[in-house]
mmCIF file of N, CA and C in Angstrom:
data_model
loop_
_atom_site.group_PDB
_atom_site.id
_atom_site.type_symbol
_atom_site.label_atom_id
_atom_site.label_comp_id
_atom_site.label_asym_id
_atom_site.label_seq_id
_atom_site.Cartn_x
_atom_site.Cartn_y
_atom_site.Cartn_z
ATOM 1 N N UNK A 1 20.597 -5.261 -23.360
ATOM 2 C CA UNK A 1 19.346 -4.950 -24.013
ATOM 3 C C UNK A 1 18.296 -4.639 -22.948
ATOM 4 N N UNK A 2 17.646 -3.690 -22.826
ATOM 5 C CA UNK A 2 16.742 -3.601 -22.491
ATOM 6 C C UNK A 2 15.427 -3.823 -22.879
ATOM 7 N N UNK A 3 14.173 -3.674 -21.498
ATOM 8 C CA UNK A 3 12.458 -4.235 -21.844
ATOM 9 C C UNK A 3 12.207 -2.856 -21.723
ATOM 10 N N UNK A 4 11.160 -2.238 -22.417
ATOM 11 C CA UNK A 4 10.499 -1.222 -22.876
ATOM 12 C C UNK A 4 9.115 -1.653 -22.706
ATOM 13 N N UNK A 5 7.865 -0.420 -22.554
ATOM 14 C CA UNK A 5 6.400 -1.153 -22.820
ATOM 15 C C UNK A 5 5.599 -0.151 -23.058
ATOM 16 N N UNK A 6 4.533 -0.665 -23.609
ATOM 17 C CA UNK A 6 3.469 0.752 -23.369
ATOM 18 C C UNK A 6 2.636 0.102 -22.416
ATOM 19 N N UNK A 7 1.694 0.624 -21.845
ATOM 20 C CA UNK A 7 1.154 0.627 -20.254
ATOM 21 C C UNK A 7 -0.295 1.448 -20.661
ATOM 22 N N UNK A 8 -0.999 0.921 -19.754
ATOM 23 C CA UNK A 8 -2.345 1.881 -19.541
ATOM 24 C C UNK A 8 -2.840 1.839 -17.826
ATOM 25 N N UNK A 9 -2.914 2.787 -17.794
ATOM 26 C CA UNK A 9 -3.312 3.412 -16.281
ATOM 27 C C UNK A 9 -4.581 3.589 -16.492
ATOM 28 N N UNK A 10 -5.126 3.033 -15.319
ATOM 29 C CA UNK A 10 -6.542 3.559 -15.364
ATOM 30 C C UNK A 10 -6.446 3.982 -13.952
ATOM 31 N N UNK A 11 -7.566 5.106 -13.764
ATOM 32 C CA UNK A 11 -7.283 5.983 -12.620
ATOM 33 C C UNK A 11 -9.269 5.227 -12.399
ATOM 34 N N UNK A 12 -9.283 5.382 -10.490
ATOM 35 C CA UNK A 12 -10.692 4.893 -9.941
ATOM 36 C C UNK A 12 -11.080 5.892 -9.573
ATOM 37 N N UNK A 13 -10.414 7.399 -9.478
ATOM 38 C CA UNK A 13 -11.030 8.470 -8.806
ATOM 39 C C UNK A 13 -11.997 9.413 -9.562
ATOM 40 N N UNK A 14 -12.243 10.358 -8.971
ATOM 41 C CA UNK A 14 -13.351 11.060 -9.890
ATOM 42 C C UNK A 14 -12.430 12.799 -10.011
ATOM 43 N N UNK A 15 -11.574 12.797 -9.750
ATOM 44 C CA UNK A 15 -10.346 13.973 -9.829
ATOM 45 C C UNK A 15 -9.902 14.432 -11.156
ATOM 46 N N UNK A 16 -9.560 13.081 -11.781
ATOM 47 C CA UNK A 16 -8.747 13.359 -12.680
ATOM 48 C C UNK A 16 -9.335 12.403 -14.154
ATOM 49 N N UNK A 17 -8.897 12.554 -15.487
ATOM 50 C CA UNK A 17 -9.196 11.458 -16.377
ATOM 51 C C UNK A 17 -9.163 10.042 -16.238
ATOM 52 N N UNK A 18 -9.878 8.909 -16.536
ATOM 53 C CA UNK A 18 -9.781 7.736 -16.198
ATOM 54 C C UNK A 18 -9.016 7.459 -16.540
ATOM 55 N N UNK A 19 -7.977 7.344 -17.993
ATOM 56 C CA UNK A 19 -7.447 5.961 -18.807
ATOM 57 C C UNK A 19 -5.942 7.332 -18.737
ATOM 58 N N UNK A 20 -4.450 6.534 -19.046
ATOM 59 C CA UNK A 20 -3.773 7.145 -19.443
ATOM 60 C C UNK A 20 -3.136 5.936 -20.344
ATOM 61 N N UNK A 21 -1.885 6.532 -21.798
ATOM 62 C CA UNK A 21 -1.492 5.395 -22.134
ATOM 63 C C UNK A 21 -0.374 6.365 -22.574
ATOM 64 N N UNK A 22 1.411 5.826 -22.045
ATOM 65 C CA UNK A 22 2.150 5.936 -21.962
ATOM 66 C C UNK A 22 3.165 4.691 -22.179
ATOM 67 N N UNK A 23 4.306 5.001 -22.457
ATOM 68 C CA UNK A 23 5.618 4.056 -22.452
ATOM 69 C C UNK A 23 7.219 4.134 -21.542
ATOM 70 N N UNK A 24 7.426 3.305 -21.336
ATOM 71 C CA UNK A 24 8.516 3.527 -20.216
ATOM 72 C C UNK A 24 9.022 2.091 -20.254
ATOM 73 N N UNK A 25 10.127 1.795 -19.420
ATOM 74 C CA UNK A 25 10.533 0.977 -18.980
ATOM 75 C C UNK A 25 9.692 -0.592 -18.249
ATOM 76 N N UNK A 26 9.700 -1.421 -18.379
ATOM 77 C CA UNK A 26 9.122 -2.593 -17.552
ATOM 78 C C UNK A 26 9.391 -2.563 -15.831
ATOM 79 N N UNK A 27 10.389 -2.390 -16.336
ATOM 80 C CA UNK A 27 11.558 -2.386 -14.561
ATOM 81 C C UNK A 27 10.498 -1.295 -13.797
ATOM 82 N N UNK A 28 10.733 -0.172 -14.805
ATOM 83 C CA UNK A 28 10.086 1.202 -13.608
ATOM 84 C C UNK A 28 8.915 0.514 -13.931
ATOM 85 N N UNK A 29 7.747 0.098 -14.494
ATOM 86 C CA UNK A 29 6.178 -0.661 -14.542
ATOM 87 C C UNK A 29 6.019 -0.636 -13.057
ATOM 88 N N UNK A 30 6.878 -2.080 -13.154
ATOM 89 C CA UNK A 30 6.882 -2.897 -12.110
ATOM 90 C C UNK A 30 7.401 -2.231 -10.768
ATOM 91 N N UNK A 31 8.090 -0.921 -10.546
ATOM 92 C CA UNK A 31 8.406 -0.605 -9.508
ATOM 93 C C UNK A 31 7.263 0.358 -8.659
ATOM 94 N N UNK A 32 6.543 0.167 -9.414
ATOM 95 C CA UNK A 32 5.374 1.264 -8.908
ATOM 96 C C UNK A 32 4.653 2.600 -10.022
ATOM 97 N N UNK A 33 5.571 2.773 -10.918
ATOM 98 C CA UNK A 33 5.850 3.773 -11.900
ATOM 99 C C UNK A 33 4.068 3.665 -12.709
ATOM 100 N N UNK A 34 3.033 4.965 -12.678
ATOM 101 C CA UNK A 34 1.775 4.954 -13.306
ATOM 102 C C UNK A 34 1.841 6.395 -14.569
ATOM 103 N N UNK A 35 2.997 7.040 -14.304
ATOM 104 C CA UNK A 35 2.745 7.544 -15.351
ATOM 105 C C UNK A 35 3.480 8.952 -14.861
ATOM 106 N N UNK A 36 3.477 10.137 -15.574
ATOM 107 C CA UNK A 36 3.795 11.425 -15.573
ATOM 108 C C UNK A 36 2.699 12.562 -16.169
ATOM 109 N N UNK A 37 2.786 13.289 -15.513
ATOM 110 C CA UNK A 37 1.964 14.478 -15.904
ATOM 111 C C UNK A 37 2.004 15.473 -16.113
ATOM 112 N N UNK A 38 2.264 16.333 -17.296
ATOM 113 C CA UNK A 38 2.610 17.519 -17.724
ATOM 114 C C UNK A 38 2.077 18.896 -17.684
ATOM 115 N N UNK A 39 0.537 18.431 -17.290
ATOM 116 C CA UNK A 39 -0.562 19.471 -17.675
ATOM 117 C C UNK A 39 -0.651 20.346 -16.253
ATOM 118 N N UNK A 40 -0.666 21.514 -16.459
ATOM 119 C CA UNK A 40 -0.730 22.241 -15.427
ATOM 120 C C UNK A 40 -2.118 22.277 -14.495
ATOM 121 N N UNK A 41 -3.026 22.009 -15.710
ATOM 122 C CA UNK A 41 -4.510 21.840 -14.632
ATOM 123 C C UNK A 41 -4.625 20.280 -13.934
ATOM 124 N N UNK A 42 -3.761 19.345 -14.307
ATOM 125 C CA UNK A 42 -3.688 18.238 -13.243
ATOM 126 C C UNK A 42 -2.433 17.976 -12.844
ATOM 127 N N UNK A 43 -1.630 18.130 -12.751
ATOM 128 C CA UNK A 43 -0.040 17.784 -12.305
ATOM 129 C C UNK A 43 -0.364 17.762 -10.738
ATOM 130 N N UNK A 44 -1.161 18.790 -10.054
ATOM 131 C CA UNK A 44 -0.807 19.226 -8.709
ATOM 132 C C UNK A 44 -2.011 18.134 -8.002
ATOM 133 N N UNK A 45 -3.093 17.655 -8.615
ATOM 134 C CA UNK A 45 -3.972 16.897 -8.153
ATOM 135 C C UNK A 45 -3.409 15.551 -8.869
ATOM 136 N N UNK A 46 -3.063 14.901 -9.459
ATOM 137 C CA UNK A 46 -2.552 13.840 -9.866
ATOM 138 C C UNK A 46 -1.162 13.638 -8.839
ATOM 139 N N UNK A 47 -0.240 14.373 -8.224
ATOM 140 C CA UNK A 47 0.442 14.322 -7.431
ATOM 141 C C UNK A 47 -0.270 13.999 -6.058
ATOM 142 N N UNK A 48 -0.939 14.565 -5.559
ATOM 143 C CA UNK A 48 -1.615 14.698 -4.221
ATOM 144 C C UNK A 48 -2.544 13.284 -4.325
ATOM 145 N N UNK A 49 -2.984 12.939 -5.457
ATOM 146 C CA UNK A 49 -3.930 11.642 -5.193
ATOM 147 C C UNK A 49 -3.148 10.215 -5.455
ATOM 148 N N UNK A 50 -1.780 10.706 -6.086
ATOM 149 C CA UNK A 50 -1.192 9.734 -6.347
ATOM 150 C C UNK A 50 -0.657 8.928 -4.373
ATOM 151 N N UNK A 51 -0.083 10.372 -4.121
ATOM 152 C CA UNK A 51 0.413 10.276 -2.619
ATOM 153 C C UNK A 51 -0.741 9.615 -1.523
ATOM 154 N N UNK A 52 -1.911 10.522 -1.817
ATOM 155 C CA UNK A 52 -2.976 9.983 -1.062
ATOM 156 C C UNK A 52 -4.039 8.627 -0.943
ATOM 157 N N UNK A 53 -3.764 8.363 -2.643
ATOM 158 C CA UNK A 53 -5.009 7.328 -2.735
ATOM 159 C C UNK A 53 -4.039 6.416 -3.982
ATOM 160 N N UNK A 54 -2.892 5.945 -3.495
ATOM 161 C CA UNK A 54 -2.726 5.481 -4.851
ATOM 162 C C UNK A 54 -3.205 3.878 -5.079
ATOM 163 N N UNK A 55 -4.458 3.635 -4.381
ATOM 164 C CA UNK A 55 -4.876 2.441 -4.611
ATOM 165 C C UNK A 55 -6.153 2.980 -5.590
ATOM 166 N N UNK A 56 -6.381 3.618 -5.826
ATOM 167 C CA UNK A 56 -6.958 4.542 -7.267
ATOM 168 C C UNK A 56 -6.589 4.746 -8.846
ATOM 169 N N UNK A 57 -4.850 3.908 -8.690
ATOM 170 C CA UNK A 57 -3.779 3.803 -9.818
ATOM 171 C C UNK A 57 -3.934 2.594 -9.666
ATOM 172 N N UNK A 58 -4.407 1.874 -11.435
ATOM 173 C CA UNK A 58 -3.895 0.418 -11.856
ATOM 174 C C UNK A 58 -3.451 0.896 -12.918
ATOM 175 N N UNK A 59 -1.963 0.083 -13.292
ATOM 176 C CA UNK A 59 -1.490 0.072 -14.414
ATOM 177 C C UNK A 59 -1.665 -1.718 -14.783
ATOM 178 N N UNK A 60 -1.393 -1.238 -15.918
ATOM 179 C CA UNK A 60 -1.165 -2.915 -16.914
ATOM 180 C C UNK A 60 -0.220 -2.537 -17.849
ATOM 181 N N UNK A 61 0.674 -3.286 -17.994
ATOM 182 C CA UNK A 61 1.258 -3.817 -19.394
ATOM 183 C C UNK A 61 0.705 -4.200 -20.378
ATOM 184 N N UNK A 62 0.470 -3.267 -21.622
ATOM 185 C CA UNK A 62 0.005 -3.813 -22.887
ATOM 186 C C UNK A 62 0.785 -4.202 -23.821
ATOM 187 N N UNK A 63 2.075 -4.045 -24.163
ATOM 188 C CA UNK A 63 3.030 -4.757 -24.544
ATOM 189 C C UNK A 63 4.252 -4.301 -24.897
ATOM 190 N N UNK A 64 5.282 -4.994 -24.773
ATOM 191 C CA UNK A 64 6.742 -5.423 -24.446
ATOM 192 C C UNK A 64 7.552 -5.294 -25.752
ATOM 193 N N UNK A 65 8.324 -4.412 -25.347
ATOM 194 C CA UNK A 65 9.477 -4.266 -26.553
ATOM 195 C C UNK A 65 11.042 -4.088 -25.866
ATOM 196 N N UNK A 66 12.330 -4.654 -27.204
ATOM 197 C CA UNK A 66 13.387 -4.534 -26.834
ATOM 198 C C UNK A 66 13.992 -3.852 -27.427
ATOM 199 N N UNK A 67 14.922 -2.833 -26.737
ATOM 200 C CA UNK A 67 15.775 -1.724 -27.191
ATOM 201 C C UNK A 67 17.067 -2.256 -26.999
#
């Protein structure tokens, strides 16, 4: 069985949107994992600030499910 979660990212920079809220795995949460980005007008700056500043990424766990 696996842990599942939804998550909220909040971003500290002034680049990109503050809040994101997504679901994924606990395991990946906890491995560093803040999220994915699809959008073509931020993918390439959400990459570069992730690399550069990722003390700008907090995630949290908002809650826990089993698959």
């Amino acid at each position: 069985m696996s842990i599942y979660c939804t998550y909220l990212t909040t971003y500290f920079g002034s680049k990109l949107p503050m809040f994101y809220i997504g679901s994924t795995s606990v395991e990946k949460v906890k491995s560093g994992y803040h999220g994915s980005v699809m959008s073509k007008d931020y993918k390439s700056i959400y990459e570069s600030e992730l690399k550069q500043n990722p003390q700008l990424f907090k995630t949290k766990i908002l809650r826990t499910f089993y698959i």
